[in-house]
CSV table of C-alpha atoms and ligand atoms in Angstrom, one decimal:
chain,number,residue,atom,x,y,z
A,145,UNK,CA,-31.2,-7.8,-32.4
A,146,UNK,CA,-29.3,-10.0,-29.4
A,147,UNK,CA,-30.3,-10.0,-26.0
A,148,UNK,CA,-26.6,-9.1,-25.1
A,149,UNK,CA,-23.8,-8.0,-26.5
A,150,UNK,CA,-20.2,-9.3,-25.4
A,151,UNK,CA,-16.9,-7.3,-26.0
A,152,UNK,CA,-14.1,-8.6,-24.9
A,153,UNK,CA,-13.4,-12.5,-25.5
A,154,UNK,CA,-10.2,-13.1,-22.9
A,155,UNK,CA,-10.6,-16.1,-20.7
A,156,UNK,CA,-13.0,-14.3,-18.8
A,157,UNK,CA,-14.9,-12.6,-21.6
A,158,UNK,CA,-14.9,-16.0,-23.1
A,159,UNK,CA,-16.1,-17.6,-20.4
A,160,UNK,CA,-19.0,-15.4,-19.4
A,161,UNK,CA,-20.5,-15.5,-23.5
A,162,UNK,CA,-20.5,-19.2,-23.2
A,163,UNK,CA,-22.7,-19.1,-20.1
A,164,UNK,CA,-24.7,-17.0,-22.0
A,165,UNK,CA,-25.1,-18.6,-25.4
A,166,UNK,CA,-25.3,-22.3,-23.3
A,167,UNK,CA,-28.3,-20.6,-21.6
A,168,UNK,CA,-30.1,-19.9,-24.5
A,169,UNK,CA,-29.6,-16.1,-25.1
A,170,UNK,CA,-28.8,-14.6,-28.2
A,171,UNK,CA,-25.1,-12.9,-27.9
A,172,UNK,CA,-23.4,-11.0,-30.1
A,173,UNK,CA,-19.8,-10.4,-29.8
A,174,UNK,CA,-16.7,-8.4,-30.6
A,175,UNK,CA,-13.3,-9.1,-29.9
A,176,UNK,CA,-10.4,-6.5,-31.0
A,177,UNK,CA,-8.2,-10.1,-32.2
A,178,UNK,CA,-11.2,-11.4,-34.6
A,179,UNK,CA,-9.8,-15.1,-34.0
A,180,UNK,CA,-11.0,-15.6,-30.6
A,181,UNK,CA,-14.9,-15.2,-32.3
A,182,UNK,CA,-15.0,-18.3,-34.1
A,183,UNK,CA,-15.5,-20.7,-31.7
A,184,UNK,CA,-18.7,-18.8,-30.2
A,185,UNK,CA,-19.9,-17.6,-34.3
A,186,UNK,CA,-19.6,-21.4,-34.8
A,187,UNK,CA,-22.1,-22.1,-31.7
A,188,UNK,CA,-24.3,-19.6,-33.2
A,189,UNK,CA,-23.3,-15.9,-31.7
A,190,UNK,CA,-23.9,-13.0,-34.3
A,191,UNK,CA,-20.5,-10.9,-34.2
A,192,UNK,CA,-20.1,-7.2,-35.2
A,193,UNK,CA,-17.6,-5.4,-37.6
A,194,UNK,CA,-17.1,-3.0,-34.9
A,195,UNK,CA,-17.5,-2.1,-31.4
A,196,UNK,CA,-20.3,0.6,-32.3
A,197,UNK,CA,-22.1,-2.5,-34.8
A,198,UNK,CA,-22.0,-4.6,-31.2
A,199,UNK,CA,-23.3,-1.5,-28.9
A,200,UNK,CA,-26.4,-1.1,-31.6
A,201,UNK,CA,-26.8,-5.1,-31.5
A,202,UNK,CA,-28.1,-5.5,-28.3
A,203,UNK,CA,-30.0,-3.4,-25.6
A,204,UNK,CA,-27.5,-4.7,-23.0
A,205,UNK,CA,-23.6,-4.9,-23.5
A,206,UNK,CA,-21.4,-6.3,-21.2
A,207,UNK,CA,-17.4,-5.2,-21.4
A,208,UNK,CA,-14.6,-8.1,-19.9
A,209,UNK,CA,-11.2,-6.7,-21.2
A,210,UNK,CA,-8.3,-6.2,-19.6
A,211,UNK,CA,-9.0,-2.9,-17.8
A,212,UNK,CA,-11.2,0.2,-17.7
A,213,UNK,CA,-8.6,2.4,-19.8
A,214,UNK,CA,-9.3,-0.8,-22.5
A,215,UNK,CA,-13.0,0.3,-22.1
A,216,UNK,CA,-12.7,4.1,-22.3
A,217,UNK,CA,-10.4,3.2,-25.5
A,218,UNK,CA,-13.6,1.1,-27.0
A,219,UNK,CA,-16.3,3.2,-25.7
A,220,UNK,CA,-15.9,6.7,-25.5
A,221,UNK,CA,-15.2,7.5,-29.0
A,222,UNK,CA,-17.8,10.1,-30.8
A,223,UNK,CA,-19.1,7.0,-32.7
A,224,UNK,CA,-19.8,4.7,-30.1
A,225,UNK,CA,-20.7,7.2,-27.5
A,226,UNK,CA,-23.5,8.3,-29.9
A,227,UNK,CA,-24.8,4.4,-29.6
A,228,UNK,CA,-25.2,3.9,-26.3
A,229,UNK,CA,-28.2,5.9,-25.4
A,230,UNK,CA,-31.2,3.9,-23.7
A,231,UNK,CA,-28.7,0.7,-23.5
A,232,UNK,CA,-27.3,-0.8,-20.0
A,233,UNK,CA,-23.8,-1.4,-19.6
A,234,UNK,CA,-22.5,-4.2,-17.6
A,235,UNK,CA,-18.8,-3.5,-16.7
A,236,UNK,CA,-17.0,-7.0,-15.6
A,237,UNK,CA,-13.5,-5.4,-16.1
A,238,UNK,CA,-11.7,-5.1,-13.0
A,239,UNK,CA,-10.8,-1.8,-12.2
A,240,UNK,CA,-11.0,0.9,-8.9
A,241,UNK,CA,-13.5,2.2,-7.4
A,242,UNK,CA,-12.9,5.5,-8.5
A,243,UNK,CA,-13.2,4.3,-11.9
A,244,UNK,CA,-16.7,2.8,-11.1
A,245,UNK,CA,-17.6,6.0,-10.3
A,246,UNK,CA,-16.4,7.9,-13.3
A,247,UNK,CA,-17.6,5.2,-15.7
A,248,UNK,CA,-21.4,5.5,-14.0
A,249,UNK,CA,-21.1,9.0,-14.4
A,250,UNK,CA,-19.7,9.3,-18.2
A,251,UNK,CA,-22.1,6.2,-19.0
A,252,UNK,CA,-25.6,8.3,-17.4
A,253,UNK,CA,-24.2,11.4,-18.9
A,254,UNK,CA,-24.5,9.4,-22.8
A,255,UNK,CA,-27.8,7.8,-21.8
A,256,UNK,CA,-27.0,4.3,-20.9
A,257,UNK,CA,-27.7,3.0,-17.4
A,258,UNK,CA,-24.7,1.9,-15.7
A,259,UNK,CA,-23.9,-1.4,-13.9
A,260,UNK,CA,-20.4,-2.1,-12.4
A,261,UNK,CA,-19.6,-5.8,-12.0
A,262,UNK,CA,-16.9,-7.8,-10.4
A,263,UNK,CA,-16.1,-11.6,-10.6
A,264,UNK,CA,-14.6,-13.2,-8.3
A,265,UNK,CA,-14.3,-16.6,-9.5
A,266,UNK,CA,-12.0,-18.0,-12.1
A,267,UNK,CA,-13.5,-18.9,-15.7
A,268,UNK,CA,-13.4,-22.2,-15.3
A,269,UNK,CA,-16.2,-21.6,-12.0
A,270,UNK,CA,-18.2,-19.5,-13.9
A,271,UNK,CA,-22.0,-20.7,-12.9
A,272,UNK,CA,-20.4,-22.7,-10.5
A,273,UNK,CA,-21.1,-22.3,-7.3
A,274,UNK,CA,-17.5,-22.0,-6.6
A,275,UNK,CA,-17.8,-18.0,-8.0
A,276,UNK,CA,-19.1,-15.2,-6.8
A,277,UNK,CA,-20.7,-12.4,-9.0
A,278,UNK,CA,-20.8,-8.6,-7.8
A,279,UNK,CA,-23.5,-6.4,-9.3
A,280,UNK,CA,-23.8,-2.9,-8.4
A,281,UNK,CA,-25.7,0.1,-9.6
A,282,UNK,CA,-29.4,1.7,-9.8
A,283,UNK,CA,-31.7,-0.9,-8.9
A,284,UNK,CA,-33.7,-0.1,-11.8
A,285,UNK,CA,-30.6,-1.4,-14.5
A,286,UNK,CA,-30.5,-4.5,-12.2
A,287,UNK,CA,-33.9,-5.5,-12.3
A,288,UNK,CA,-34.0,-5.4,-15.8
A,289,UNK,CA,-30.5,-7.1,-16.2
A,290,UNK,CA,-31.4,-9.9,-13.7
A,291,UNK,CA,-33.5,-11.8,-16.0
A,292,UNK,CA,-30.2,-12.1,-18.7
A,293,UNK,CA,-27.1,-12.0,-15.8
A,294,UNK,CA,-28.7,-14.4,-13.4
A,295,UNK,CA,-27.6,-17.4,-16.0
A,296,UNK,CA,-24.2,-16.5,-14.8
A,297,UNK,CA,-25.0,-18.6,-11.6
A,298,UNK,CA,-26.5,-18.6,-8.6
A,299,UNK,CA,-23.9,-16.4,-6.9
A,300,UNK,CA,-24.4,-13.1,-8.3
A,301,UNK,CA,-25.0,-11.0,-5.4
A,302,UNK,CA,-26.5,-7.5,-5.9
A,303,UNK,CA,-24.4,-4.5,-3.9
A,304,UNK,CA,-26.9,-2.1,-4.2
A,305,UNK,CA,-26.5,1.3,-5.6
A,306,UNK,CA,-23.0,2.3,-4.5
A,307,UNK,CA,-21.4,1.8,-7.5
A,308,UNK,CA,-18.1,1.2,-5.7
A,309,UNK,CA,-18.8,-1.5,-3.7
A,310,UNK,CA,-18.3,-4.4,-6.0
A,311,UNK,CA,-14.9,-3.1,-7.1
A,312,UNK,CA,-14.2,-2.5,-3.1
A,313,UNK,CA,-15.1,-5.9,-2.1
A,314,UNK,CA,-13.1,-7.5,-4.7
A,315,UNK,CA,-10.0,-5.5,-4.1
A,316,UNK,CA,-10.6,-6.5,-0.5
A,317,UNK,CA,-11.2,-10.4,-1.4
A,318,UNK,CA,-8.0,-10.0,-4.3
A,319,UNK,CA,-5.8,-8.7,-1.6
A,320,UNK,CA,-6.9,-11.9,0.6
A,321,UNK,CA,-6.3,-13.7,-2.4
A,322,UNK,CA,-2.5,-12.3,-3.3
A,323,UNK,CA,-1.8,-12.8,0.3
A,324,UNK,CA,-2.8,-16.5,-0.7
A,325,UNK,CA,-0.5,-17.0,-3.6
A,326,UNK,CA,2.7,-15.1,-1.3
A,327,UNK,CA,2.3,-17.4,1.0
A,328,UNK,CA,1.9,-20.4,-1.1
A,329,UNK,CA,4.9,-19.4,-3.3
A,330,UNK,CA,7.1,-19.4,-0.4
A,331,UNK,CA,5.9,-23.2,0.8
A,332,UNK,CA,6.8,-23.7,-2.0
A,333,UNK,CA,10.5,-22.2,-2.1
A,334,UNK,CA,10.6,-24.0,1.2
A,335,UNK,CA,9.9,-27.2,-0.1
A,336,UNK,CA,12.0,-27.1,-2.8
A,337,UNK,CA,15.0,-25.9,-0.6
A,338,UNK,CA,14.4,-29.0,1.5
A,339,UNK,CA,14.1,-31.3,-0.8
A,340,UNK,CA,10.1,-32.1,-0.1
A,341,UNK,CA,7.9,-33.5,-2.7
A,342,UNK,CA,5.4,-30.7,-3.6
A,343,UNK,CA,2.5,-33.3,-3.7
A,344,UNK,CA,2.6,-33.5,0.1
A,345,UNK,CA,2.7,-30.0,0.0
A,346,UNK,CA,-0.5,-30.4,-2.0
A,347,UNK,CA,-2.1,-32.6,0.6
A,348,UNK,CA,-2.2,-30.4,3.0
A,349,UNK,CA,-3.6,-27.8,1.6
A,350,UNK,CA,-7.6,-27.5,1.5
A,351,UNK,CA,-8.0,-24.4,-1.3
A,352,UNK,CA,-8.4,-26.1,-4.7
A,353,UNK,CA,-7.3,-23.1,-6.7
A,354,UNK,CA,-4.2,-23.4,-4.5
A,355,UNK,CA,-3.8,-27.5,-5.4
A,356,UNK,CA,-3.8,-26.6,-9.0
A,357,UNK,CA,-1.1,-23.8,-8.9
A,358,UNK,CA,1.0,-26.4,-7.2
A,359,UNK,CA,0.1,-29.3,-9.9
A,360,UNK,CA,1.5,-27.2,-12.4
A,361,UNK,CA,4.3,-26.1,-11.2
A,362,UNK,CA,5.2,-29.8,-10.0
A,363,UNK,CA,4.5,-30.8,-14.3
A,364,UNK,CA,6.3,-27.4,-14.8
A,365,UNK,CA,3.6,-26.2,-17.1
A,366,UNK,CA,2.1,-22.9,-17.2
A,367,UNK,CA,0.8,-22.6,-20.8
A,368,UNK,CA,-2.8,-23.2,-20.0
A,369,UNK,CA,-3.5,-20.4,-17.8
A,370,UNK,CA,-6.7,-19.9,-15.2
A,371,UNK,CA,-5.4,-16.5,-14.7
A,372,UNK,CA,-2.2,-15.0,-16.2
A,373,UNK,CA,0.2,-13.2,-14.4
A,374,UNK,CA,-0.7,-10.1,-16.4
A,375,UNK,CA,-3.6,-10.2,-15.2
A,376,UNK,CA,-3.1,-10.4,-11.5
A,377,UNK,CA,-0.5,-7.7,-11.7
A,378,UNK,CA,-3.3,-4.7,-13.0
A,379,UNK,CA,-5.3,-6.3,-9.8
A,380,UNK,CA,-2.3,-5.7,-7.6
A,381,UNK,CA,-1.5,-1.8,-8.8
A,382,UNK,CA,-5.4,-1.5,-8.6
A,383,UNK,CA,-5.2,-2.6,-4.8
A,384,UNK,CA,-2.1,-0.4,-4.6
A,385,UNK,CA,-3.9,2.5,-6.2
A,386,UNK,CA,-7.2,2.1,-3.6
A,387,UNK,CA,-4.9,1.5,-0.8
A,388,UNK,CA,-3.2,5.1,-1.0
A,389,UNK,CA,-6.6,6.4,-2.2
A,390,UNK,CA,-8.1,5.2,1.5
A,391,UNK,CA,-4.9,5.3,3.7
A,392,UNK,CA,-4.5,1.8,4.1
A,393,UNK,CA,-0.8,0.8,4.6
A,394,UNK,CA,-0.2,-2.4,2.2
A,395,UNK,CA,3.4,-2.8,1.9
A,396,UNK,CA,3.5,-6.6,2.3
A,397,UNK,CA,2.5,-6.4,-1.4
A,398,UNK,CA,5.2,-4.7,-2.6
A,399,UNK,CA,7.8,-7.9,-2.6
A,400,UNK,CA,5.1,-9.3,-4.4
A,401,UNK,CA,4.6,-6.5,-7.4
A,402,UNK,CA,8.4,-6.1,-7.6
A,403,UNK,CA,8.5,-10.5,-8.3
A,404,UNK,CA,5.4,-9.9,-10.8
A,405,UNK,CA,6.9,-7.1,-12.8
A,406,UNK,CA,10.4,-9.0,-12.8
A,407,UNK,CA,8.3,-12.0,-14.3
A,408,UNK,CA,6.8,-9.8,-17.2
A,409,UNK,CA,10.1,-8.6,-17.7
A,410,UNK,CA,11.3,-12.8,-18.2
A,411,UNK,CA,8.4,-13.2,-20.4
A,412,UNK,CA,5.6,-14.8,-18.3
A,413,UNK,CA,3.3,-12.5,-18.1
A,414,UNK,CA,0.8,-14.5,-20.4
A,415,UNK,CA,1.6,-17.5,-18.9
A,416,UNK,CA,-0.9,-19.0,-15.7
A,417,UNK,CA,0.5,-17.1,-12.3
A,418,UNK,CA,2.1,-20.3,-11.0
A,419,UNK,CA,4.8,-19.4,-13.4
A,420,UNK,CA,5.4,-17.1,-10.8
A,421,UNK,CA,7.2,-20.2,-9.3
A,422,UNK,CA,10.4,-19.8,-12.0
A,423,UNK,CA,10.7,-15.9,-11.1
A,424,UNK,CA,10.9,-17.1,-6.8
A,425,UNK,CA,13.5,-19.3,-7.5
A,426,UNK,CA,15.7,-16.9,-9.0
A,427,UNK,CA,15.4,-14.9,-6.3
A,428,UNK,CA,16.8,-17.4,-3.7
A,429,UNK,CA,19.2,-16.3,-1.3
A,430,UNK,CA,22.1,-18.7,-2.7
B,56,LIG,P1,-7.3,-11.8,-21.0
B,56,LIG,O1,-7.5,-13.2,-21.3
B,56,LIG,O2,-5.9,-11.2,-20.9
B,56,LIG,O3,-8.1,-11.0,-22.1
B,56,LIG,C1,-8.1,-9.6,-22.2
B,56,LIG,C2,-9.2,-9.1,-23.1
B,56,LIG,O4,-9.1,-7.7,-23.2
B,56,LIG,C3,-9.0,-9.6,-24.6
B,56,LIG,O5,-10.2,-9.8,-25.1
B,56,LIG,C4,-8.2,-8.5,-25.2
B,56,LIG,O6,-8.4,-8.4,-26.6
B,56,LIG,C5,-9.0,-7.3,-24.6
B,56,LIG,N1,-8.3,-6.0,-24.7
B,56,LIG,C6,-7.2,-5.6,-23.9
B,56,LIG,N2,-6.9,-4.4,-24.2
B,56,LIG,C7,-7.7,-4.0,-25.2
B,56,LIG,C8,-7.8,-2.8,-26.0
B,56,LIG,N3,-7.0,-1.8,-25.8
B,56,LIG,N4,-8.8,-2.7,-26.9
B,56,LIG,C9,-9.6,-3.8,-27.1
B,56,LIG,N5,-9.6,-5.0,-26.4
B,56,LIG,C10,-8.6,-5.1,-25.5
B,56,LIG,O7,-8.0,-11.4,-19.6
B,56,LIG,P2,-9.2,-12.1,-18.9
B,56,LIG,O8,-8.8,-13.1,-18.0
B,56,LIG,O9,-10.3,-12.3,-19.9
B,56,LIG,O10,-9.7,-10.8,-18.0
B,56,LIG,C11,-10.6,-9.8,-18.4
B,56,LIG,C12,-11.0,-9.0,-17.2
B,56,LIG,O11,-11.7,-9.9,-16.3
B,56,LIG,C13,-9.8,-8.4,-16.5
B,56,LIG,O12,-10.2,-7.1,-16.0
B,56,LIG,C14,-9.7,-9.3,-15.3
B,56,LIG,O13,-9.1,-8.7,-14.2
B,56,LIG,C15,-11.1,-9.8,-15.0
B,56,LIG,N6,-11.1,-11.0,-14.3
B,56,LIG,C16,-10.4,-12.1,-14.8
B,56,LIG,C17,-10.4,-13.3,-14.0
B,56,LIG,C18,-9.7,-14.5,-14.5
B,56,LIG,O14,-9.5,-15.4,-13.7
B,56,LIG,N7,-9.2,-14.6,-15.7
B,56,LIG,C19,-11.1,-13.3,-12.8
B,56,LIG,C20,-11.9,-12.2,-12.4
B,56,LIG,C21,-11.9,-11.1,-13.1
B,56,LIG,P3,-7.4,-9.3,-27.5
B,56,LIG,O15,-7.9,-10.7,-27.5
B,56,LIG,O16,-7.4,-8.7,-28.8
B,56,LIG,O17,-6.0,-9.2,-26.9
């Protein structure tokens, strides 16, 4: 038996079973393309067959894929659903909080206490203390999590037992974040359009995450991502969705969803959101 199971190996998923093997626990993992197992089987992780093998591996499984409709898909079959009773689930997948609160209640409903996790950090600043950690749900599940999560760093911040506030407050710092990335894809547009070196750009600007989204798109390179545009654009319809959910009027965003989907749509949506960059430029004026 592990100490934790891990589905999902993204660059998140990924990130967080390293922490957790490097810290000594004993993972096992599940990922729906087996490739991304190896490198963590070769450091010594146990891996399961299938997602109801990992659920029975481990008294505590943590989810990272892309979104909770992934999850439902993995969890809430008859099989697995069966398995989970008397486990803890940590979910790390960003999602609403509305979907928090379903997953707490179809999770208790099976048996397994529920946790609702979100990250906001990228996997590179994973037990860094760059990151922050979310954790919310019955104190109970955290106390007995602590002792396994708290290897994730020092920043994991318990939220208490409103199971919505971690996905709140990182819809809230996302949106802060998206504004971020506007802002710095138009200096950048600016720049270009007057003929400035992007690396002054770059000097003036104190964010690091921000100096490396304007490295690569100075080297023009976007294959390696920190966090794909994919990605960023299930955070932004998540916002959206919260946002008409509470009555908040965020139309600013909508330039920005309607640049994200046109980038999907020219094939970057795998690639690191500073390919964002190419989509911009074709939307210049003249
Ligand atoms: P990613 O690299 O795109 O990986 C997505 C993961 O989800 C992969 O393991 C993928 O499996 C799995 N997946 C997707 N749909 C699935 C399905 N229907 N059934 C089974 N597995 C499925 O994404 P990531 O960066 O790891 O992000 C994972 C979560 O962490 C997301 O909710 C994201 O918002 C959150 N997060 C990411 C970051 C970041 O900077 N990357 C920061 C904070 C939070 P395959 O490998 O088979 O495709």
């Amino acid at each position: 038996m592990g100490d934790i199971t891990v589905l999902g190996l993204g660059l998140m998923g990924t990130a967080l079973a390293e922490s957790l093997q490097k810290s000594g626990h004993k993972i096992c993992v599940w990922n729906r393309s087996e490739d991304k197992m190896t490198p963590l089987i070769n450091e010594g992780a146990t891996s399961a067959a299938s997602v109801q093998e990992a659920v029975l591996s481990s008294p505590m499984v943590l989810v990272c894929v892309s979104n909770y409709d992934a999850t439902v898909q993995l969890l809430r079959s008859d099989t697995v659903l069966a398995s989970l009773g008397g486990r803890t689930v940590i979910q790390f997948s960003t999602g609403t909080p509305q979907e928090a609160l379903e997953s707490e209640i179809w999770m208790n409903d099976n048996g397994a206490a529920y946790l609702d996790g979100a990250i906001l950090a990228s996997p590179k600043d994973i037990t860094s203390s760059a990151g922050k950690i979310l954790i919310g749900g019955k104190e109970a599940a955290w106390i007995e999590s602590e002792p396994i999560l708290g290897c994730l760093g020092d920043s994991i911040i318990y939220t208490g037992d409103n199971i919505r506030a971690p996905a709140i407050l990182d819809l809230a710092w996302l949106t802060q974040r998206l504004g971020h990335y506007l802002g710095l894809f138009h200096g950048v547009m600016l720049c270009e359009a007057g003929g400035v070196d992007l690396e002054h750009f770059s000097s003036i600007i104190a964010d690091t995450r921000m100096r490396q989204v304007l490295e690569a798109i100075g080297e023009d390179d976007y294959q390696n991502p920190s966090v794909t545009v994919n990605v960023y654009l299930n955070v932004l319809k998540n916002i959206q969705k919260y946002a008409v959910e509470a009555g908040v009027d965020l139309e600013m965003l909508d330039n920005l969803r309607a640049i994200m989907e046109q980038a999907c749509t020219e094939g970057y949506g795998d690639e690191d959101i500073a390919a964002l960059a190419k989509t911009f430029r074709s939307t210049k004026l003249h």
